[in-house]
Coordinates of C-alpha atoms and ligand atoms in Angstrom, one line a residue:
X719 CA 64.1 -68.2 171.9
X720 CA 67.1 -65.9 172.6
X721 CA 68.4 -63.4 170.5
X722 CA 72.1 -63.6 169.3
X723 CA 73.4 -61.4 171.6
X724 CA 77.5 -60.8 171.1
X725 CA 79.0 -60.8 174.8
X726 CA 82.8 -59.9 174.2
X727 CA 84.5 -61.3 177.8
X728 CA 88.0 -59.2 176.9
X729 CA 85.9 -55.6 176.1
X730 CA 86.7 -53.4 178.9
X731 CA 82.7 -52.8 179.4
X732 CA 81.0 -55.1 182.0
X733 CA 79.0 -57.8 181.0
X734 CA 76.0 -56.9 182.5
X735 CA 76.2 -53.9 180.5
X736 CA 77.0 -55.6 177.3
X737 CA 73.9 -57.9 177.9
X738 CA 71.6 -55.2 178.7
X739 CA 72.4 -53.1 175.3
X740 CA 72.1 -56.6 173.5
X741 CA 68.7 -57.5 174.7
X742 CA 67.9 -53.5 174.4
X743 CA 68.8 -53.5 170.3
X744 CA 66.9 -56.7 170.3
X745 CA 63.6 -55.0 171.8
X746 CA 64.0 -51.9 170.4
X747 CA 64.5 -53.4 166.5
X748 CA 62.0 -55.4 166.8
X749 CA 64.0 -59.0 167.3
X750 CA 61.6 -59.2 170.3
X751 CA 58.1 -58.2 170.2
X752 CA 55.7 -56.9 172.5
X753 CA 54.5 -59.0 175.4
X754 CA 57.4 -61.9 174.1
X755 CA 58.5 -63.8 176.8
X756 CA 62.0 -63.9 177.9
X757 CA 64.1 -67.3 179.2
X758 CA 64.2 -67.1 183.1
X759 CA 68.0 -65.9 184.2
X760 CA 68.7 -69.2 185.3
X761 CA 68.1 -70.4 181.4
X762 CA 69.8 -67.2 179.8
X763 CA 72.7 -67.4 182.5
X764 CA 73.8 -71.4 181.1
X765 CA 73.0 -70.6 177.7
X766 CA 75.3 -67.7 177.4
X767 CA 77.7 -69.0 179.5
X768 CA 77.5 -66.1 182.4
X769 CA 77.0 -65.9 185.6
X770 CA 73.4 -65.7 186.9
X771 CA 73.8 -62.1 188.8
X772 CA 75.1 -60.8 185.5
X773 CA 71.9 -61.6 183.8
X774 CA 69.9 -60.4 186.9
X775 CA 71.3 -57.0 187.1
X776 CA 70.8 -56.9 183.1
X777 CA 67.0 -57.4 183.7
X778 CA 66.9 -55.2 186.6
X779 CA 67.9 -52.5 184.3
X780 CA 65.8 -52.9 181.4
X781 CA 62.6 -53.3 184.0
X782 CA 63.9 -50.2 185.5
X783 CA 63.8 -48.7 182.6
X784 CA 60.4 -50.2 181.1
X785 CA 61.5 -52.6 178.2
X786 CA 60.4 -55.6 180.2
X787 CA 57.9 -56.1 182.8
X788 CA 58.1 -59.3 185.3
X789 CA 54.7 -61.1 186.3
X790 CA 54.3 -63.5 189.0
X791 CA 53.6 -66.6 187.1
X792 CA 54.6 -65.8 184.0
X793 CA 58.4 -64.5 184.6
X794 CA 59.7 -61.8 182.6
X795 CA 58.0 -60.3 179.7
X796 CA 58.7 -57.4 176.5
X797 CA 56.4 -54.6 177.4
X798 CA 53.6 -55.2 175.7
X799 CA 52.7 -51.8 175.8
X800 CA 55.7 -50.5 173.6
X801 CA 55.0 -50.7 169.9
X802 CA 55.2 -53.4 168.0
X803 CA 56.9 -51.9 164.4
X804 CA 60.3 -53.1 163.9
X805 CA 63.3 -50.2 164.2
X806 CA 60.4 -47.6 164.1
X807 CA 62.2 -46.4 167.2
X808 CA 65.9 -47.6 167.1
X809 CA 67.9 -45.3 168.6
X810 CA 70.8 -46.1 165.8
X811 CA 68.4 -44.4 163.0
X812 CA 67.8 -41.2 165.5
X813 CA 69.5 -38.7 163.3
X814 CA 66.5 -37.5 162.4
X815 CA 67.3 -37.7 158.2
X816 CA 65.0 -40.9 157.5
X817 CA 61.4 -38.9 159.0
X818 CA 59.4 -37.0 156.6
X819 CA 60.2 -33.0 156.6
X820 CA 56.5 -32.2 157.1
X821 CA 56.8 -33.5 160.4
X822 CA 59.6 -32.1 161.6
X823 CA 58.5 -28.4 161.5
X824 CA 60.6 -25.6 163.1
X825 CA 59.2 -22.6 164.2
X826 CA 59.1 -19.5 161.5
X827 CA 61.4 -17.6 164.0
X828 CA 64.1 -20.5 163.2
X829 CA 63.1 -21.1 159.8
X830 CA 63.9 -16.7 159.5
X831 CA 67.7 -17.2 159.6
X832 CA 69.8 -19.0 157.6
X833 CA 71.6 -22.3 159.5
X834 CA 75.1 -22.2 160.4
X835 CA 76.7 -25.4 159.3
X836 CA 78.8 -27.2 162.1
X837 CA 82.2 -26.2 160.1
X838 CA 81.2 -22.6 160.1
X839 CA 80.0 -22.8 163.9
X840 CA 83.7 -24.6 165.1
X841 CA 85.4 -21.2 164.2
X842 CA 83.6 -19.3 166.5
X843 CA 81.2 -16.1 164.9
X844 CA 83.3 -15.4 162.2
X845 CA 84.1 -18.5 160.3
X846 CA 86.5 -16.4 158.4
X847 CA 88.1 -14.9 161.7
X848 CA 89.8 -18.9 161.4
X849 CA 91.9 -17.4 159.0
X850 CA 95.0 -16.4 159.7
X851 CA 97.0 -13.5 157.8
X852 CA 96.4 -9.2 157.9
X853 CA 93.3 -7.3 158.4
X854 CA 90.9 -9.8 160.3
X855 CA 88.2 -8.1 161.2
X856 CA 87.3 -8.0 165.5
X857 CA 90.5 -9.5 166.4
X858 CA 92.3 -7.9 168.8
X859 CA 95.8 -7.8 169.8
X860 CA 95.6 -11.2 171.9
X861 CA 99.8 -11.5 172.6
X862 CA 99.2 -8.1 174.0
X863 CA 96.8 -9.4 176.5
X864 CA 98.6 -10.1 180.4
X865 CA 97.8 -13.0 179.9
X866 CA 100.4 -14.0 183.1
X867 CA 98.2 -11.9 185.2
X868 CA 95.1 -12.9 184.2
X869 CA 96.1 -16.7 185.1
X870 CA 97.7 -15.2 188.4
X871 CA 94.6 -13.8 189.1
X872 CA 92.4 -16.5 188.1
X873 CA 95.0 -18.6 190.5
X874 CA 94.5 -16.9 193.3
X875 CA 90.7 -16.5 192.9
X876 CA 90.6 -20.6 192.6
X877 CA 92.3 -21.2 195.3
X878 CA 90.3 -18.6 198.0
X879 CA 86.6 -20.7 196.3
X880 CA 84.7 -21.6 199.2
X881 CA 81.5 -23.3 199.4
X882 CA 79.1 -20.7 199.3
X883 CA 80.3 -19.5 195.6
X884 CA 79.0 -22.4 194.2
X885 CA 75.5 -21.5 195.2
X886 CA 73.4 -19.5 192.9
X887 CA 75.1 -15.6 192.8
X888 CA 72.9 -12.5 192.5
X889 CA 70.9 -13.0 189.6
X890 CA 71.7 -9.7 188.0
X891 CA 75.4 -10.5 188.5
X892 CA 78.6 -10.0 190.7
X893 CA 77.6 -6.7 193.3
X894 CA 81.3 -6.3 193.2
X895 CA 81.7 -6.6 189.3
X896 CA 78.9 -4.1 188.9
X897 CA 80.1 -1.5 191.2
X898 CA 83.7 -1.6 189.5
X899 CA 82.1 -1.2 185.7
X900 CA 79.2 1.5 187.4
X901 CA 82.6 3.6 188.1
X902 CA 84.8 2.6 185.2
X903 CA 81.4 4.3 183.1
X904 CA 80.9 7.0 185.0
X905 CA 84.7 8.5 184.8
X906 CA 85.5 7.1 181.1
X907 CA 82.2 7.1 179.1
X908 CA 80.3 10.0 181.2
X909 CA 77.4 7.1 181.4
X910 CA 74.8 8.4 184.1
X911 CA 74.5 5.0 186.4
X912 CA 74.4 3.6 189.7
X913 CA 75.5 -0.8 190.1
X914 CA 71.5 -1.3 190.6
X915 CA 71.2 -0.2 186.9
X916 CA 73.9 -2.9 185.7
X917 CA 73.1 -6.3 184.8
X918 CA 75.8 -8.7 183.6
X919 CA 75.6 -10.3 180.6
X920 CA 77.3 -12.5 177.7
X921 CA 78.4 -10.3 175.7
X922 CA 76.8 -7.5 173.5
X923 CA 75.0 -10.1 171.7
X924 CA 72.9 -11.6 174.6
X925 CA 72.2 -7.8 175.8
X926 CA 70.7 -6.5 172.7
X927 CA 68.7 -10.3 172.5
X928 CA 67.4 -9.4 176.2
X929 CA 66.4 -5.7 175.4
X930 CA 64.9 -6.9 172.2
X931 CA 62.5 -9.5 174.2
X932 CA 61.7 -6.6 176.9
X933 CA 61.4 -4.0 174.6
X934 CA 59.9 -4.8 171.2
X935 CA 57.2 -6.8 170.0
X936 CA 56.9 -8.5 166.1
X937 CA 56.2 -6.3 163.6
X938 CA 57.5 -3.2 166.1
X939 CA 59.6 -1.1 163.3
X940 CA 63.2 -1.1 164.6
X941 CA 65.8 1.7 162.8
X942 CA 69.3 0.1 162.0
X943 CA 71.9 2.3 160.9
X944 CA 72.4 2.0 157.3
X945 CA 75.1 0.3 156.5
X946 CA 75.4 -1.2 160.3
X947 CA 75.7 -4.3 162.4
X948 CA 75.0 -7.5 160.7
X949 CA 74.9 -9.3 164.2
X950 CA 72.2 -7.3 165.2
X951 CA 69.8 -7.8 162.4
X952 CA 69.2 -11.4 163.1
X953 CA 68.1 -10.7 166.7
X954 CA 65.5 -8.6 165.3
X955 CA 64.8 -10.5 162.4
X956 CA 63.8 -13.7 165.0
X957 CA 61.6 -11.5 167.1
X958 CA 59.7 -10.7 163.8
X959 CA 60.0 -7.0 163.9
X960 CA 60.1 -5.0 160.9
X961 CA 63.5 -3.6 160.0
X962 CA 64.1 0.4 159.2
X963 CA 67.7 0.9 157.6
X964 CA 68.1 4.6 158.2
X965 CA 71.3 6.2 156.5
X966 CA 74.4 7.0 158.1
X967 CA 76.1 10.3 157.0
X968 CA 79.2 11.9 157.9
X969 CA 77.4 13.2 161.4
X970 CA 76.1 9.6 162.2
X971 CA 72.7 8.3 161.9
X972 CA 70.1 10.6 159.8
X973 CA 67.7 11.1 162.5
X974 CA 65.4 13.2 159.8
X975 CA 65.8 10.5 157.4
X976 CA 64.8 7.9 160.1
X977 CA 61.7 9.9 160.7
X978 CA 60.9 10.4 156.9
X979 CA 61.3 6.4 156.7
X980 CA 58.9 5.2 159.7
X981 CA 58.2 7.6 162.6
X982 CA 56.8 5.6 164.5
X983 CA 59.6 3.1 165.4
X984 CA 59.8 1.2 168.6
X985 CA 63.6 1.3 169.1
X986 CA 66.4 2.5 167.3
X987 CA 69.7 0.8 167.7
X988 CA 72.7 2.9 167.4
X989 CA 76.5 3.1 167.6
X990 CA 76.7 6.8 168.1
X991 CA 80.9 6.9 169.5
X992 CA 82.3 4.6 166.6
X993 CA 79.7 3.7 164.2
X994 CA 80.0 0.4 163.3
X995 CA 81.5 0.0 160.2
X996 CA 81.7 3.5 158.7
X997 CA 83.4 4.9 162.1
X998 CA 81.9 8.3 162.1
X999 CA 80.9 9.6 165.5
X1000 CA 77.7 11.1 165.7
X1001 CA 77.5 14.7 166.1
X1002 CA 76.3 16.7 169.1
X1003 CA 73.3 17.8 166.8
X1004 CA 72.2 14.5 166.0
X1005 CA 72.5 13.2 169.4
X1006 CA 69.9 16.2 170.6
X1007 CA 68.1 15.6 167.6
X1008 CA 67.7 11.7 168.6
X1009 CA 66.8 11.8 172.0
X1010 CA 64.4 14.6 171.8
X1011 CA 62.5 12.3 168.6
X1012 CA 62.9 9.2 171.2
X1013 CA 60.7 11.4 173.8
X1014 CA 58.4 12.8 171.9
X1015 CA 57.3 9.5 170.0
X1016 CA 58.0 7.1 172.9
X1017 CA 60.9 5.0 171.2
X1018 CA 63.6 3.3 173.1
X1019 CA 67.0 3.6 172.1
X1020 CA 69.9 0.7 172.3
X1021 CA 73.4 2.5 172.5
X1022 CA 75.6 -0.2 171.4
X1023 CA 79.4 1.3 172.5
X1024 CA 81.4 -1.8 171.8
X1025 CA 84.7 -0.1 171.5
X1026 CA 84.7 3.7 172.1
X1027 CA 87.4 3.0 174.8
X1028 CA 90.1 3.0 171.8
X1029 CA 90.3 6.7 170.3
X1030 CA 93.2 8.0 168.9
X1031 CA 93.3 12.0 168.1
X1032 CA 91.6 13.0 170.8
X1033 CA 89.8 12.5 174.2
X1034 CA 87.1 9.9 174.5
X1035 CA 83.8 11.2 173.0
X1036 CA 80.9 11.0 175.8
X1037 CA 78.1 8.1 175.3
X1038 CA 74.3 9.1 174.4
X1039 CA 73.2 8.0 177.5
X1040 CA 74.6 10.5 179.9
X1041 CA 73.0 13.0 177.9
X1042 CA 69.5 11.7 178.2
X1043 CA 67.4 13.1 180.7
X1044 CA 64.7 11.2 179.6
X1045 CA 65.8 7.7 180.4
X1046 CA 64.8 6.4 176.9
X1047 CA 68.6 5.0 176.4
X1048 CA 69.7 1.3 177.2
X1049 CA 73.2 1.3 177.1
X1050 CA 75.5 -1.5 175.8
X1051 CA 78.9 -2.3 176.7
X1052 CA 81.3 -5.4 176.6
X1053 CA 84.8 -6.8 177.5
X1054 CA 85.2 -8.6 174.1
X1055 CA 87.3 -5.9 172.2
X1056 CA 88.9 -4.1 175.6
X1057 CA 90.0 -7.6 176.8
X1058 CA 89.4 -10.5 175.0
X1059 CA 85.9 -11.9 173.0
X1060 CA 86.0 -16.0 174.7
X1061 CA 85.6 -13.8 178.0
X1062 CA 81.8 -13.7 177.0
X1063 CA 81.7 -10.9 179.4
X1064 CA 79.4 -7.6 179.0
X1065 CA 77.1 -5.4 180.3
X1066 CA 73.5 -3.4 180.0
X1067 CA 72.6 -0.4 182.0
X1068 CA 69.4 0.2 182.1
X1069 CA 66.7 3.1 183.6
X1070 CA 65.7 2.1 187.0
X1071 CA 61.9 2.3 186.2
X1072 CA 62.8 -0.8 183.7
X1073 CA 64.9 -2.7 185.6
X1074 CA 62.6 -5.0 187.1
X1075 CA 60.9 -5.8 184.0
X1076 CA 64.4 -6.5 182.4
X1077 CA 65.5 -8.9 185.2
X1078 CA 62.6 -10.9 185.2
X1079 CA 63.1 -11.3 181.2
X1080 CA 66.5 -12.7 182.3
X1081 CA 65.5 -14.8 184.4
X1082 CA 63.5 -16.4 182.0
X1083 CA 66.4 -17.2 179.9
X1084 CA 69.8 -18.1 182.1
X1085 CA 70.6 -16.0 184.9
X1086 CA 73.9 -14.4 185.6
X1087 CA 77.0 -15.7 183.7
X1088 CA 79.2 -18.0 185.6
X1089 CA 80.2 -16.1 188.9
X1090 CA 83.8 -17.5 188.8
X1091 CA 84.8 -14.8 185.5
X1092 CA 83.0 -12.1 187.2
X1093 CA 85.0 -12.4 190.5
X1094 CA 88.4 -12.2 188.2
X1095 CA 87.2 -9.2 185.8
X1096 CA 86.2 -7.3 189.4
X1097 CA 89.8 -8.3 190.6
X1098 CA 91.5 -6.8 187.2
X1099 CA 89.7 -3.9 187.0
X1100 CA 89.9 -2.9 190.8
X1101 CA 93.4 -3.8 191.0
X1102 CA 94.4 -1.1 188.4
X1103 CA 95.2 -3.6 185.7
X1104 CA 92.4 -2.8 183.1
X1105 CA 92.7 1.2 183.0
X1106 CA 96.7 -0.2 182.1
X1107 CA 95.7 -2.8 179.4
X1108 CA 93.8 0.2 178.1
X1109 CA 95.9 2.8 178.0
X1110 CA 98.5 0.4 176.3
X1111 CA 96.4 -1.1 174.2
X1112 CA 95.9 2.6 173.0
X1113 CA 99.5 3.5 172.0
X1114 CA 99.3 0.2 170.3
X1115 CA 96.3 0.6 168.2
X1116 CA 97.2 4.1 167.6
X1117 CA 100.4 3.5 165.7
X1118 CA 99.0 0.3 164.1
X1119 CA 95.9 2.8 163.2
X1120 CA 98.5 5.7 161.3
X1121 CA 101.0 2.8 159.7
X1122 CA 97.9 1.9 158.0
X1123 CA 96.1 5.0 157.3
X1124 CA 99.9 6.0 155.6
X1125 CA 100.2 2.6 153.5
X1126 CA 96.6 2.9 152.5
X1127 CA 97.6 6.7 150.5
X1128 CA 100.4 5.9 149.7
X1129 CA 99.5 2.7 147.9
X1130 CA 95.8 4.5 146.6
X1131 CA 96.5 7.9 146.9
X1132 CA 93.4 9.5 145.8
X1133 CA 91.5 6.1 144.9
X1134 CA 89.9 5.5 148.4
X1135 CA 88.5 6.9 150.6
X1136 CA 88.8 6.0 154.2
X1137 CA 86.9 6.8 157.3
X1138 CA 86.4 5.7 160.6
X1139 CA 90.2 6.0 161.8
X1140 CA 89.3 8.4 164.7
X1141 CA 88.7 5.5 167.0
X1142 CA 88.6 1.5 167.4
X1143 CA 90.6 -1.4 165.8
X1144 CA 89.1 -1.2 162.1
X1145 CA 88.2 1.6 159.6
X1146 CA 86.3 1.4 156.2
X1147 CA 87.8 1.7 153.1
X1148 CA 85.7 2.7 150.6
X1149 CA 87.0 1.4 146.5
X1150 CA 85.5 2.2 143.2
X1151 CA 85.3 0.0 140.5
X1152 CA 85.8 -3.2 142.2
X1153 CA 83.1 -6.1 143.6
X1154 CA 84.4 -6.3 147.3
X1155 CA 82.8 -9.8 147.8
X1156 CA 84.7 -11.0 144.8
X1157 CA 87.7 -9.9 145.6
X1158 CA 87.7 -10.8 149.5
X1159 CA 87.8 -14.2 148.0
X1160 CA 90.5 -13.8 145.8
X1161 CA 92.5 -12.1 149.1
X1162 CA 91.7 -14.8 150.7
X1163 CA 93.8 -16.8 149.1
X1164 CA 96.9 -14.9 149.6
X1165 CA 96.1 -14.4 153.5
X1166 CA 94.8 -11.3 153.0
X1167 CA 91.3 -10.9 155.4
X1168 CA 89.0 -8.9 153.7
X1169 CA 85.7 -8.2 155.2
X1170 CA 83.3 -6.7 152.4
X1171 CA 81.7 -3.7 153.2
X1172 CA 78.8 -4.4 151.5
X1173 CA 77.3 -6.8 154.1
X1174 CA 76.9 -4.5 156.5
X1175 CA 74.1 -2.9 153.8
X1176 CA 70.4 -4.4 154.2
X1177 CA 69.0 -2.1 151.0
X1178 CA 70.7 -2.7 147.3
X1179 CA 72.8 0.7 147.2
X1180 CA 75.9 -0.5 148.7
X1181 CA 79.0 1.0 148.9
X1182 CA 82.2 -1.1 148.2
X1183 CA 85.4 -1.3 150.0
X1184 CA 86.6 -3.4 153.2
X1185 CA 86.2 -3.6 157.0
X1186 CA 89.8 -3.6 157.7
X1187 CA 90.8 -4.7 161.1
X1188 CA 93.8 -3.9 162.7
X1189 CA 93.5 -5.2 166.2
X1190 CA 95.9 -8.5 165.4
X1191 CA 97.7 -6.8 162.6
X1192 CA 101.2 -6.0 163.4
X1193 CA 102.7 -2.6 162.3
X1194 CA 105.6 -4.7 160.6
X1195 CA 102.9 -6.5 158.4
X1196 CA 101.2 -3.7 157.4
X1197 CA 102.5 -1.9 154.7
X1198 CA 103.6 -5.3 152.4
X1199 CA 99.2 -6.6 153.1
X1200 CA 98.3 -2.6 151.9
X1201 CA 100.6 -3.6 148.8
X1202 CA 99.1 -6.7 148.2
X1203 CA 95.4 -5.5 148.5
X1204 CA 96.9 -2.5 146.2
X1205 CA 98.1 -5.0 143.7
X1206 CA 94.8 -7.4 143.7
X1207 CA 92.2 -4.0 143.5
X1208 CA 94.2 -3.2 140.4
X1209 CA 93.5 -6.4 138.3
X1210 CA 90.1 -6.5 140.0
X1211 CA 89.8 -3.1 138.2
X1212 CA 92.1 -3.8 135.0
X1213 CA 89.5 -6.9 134.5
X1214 CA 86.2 -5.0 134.9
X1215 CA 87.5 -2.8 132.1
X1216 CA 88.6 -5.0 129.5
X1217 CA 86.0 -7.4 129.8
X1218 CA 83.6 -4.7 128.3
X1219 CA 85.6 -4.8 125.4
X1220 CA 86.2 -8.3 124.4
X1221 CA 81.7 -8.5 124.8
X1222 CA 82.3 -5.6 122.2
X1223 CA 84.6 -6.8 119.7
Ligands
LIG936 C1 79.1 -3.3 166.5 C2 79.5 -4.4 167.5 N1 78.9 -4.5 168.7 C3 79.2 -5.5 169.5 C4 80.3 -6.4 169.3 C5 80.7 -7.3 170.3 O1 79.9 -8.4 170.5 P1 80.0 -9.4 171.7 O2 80.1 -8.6 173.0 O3 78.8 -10.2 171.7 O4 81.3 -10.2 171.5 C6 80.9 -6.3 168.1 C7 82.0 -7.2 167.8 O5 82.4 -7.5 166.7 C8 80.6 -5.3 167.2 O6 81.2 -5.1 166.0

């Protein structure tokens, strides 16, 4: 007996391939069983009307792959090893939806974060970030970018590729890369660091998940800042340690609050030049205070400085690291807001007594990111185009920085309070009387991106107000999106005090 097997002579596929998935679907649904016998390719070849070689290379294929099995004597043969339960293994059901839950069982660490639906996931990190319209939080000025140069660059760097780059690169990334950010650090963020402390990563994200795995064990007590970065928590949350939100006051994190909380952390992860999302910088005090608590209790500290590059009244403030003689710091740094985030481009430095431990951590994972971006970034930066793209990008951000601060009092006056606008391409905006989650939905709706301040809390006493980026916010749109936020916090806060009053009456 053969199968009905549909051979269509005008598909473009080849009919030795449409035979093979035929008898295939036949096997694997159970149409033929185990050990069933199969007509010899002389018989299939006349009955379907095809040539014999066609049927030949069909069989070849399926005994390559182990569906049949030919025996001298008895010709060709289902395997009658394979099991004999109708579509228990069709590869048409292999979603995954018809098995029972109980045996499909993730790993806690998995099962510890919420899943991102495939929507969500094809607008990048920030789902909302696919909206377009004022304020979007970690955009930056992408027009701005030289974007002719970069694909002159990237030009020129394709067309010098030999050979030998497509080999394997230095597993801690690009020697020349390295050396350019090792001097870019020392002159502009007074880091202490030589290129042998550099590794190369993807971005902030995949640095803090490598000093995470190196560093900390589950249930190691971690301080976050408090409110802080929401990013960050999930890395720690999926390496099971136990998170210690430590408030952030106007001089940064409290380091005596921290201590009060749980002493004996393992690492405390900081944003010391630009807090993320309040903005303070933390205050020579603190810093002292931190470092000297990180030596005497033997806890490492994770500088993230994601955009300190960008500050506005006065001269860069110096990272934590270069002021650690201890070597307790792990420093933090990525392209995505000086240049642009799809670069996936950033950086750890780390103490040399670590380094080893850290690389072979890496190793484990993925190695260097792809050698081609690393050869371009060392071309910008030596050439002199980077220290340009900053220093313009500064004037930019600067005036887009003051027309907001100036259309935020003279739309609130007195009724927020602001902070943060020292440095980078947001600030916090703190509002009374208002649910910010609520309302960044109703803003949403007018084009208006509000990020709510009150995710970036972990504990229940939350401030409200807004994340306001204003990276890829024009100075022209401005003022009219300060209005209309004005304008919505208003009936936000008209409606919270007359629904009081029809409960009452
Ligand atoms: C506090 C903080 N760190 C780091 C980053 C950058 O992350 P990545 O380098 O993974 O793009 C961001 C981006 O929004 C951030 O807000």
């Amino acid at each position: 007996m053969v199968p009905v097997i549909a051979i269509d002579r005008a598909a473009p596929r080849p009919l030795h391939r449409q035979l093979y998935e035929g008898l295939r679907v036949s096997i694997t649904d159970g149409t033929l069983r185990a050990g069933q016998r199969l007509p010899s390719s002389r018989g299939l070849a006349s009955e379907l009307g095809l040539s014999r070689i066609t049927v030949l290379n069909a069989y070849a294929q399926l005994l390559a792959e182990g569906y049949l099995q030919s025996r001298i004597g008895s010709g060709t043969v289902v395997c009658p090893s394979l099991p004999d339960q109708a579509g228990v293994w069709n590869p048409q059901a292999g979603n995954g939806e018809r098995s029972r839950s109980a045996r499909r069982r993730l790993s806690q660490r998995a099962r510890l974060l919420d899943p991102v639906s495939l929507t969500h996931a094809a607008f990048g990190r920030n789902p909302e970030s696919a909206r377009s319209g004022a304020f979007v939080l970690g955009q930056v000025a992408l027009s701005d970018f030289p974007f002719q140069l970069w694909k002159g660059l990237l030009t020129r760097r394709a067309r010098a590729t030999c050979t030998e780059s497509l080999d394997y690169g230095d597993n801690v990334g690009s020697r020349a890369l390295r050396e350019e950010i090792a001097s870019y650090l020392r002159t502009a963020r007074a880091t202490r660091c030589q290129a042998d402390q550099i590794m190369i990563v993807s971005g902030s994200q995949q640095a803090l998940e490598i000093a995470t795995r190196v560093l900390l064990d589950p249930g190691d007590g971690v301080w976050m800042e408090e409110p802080g970065y929401r990013f960050a928590r999930n890395i720690f949350r999926v390496h099971g340690c136990r998170i210690v939100p430590v408030r952030v006051d106007r001089e940064g994190l409290d380091v005596h609050h921290g201590i009060k909380r749980y002493r004996s952390a393992r690492a405390a992860l900081v944003t010391p030049s630009h807090q993320y999302p309040t903005g303070v910088t933390m205050s020579a005090s603190r810093r002292f205070q931190l470092l000297e608590w990180a030596e005497r209790s033997g806890t490492w500290i994770i500088e993230d400085d994601y955009d300190s590059e960008y500050r506005f009244d006065s001269m860069p403030v110096g990272c934590l690291q270069g002021l650690d003689p201890a070597a307790r710091v792990i420093y933090v740094g990525t392209f995505s807001k000086v240049l642009f985030p799809s670069l996936r481009l950033g950086y750890l430095v780390i103490p040399p007594d670590l380094m080893e431990r850290f690389i072979a951590v890496r190793l484990a994972m993925d190695i260097a990111p792809p050698a081609f971006q690393q050869a371009v970034l060392a071309d910008f930066i030596r050439e002199g185009h980077f220290s340009r793209h900053l220093r313009r990008m500064r004037l930019l951000y600067a005036e887009r920085r003051s027309v907001l601060v100036e259309s935020i009092r003279n739309e609130f006056g007195d009724g927020a309070e602001i902070t943060g606008e020292q440095a980078g391409m947001h600030l916090s905006l703190t509002l009374r009387g208002i649910s910010d989650r609520h309302l960044a939905e109703l803003a949403a709706q007018q084009n208006l991106w509000l990020a709510p301040l009150s995710y970036s809390y972990i504990e229940k006493n939350r401030r409200q107000g807004f994340i306001l980026g204003f990276g890829s916010t024009s100075a022209e749109e401005i003022p009219a999106a300060v209005r209309k936020l004005r304008t919505l916090v208003d009936s936000a806060r008209r409606v919270s005090l007359v629904k009081p009053q029809l409960v009452a009456s």
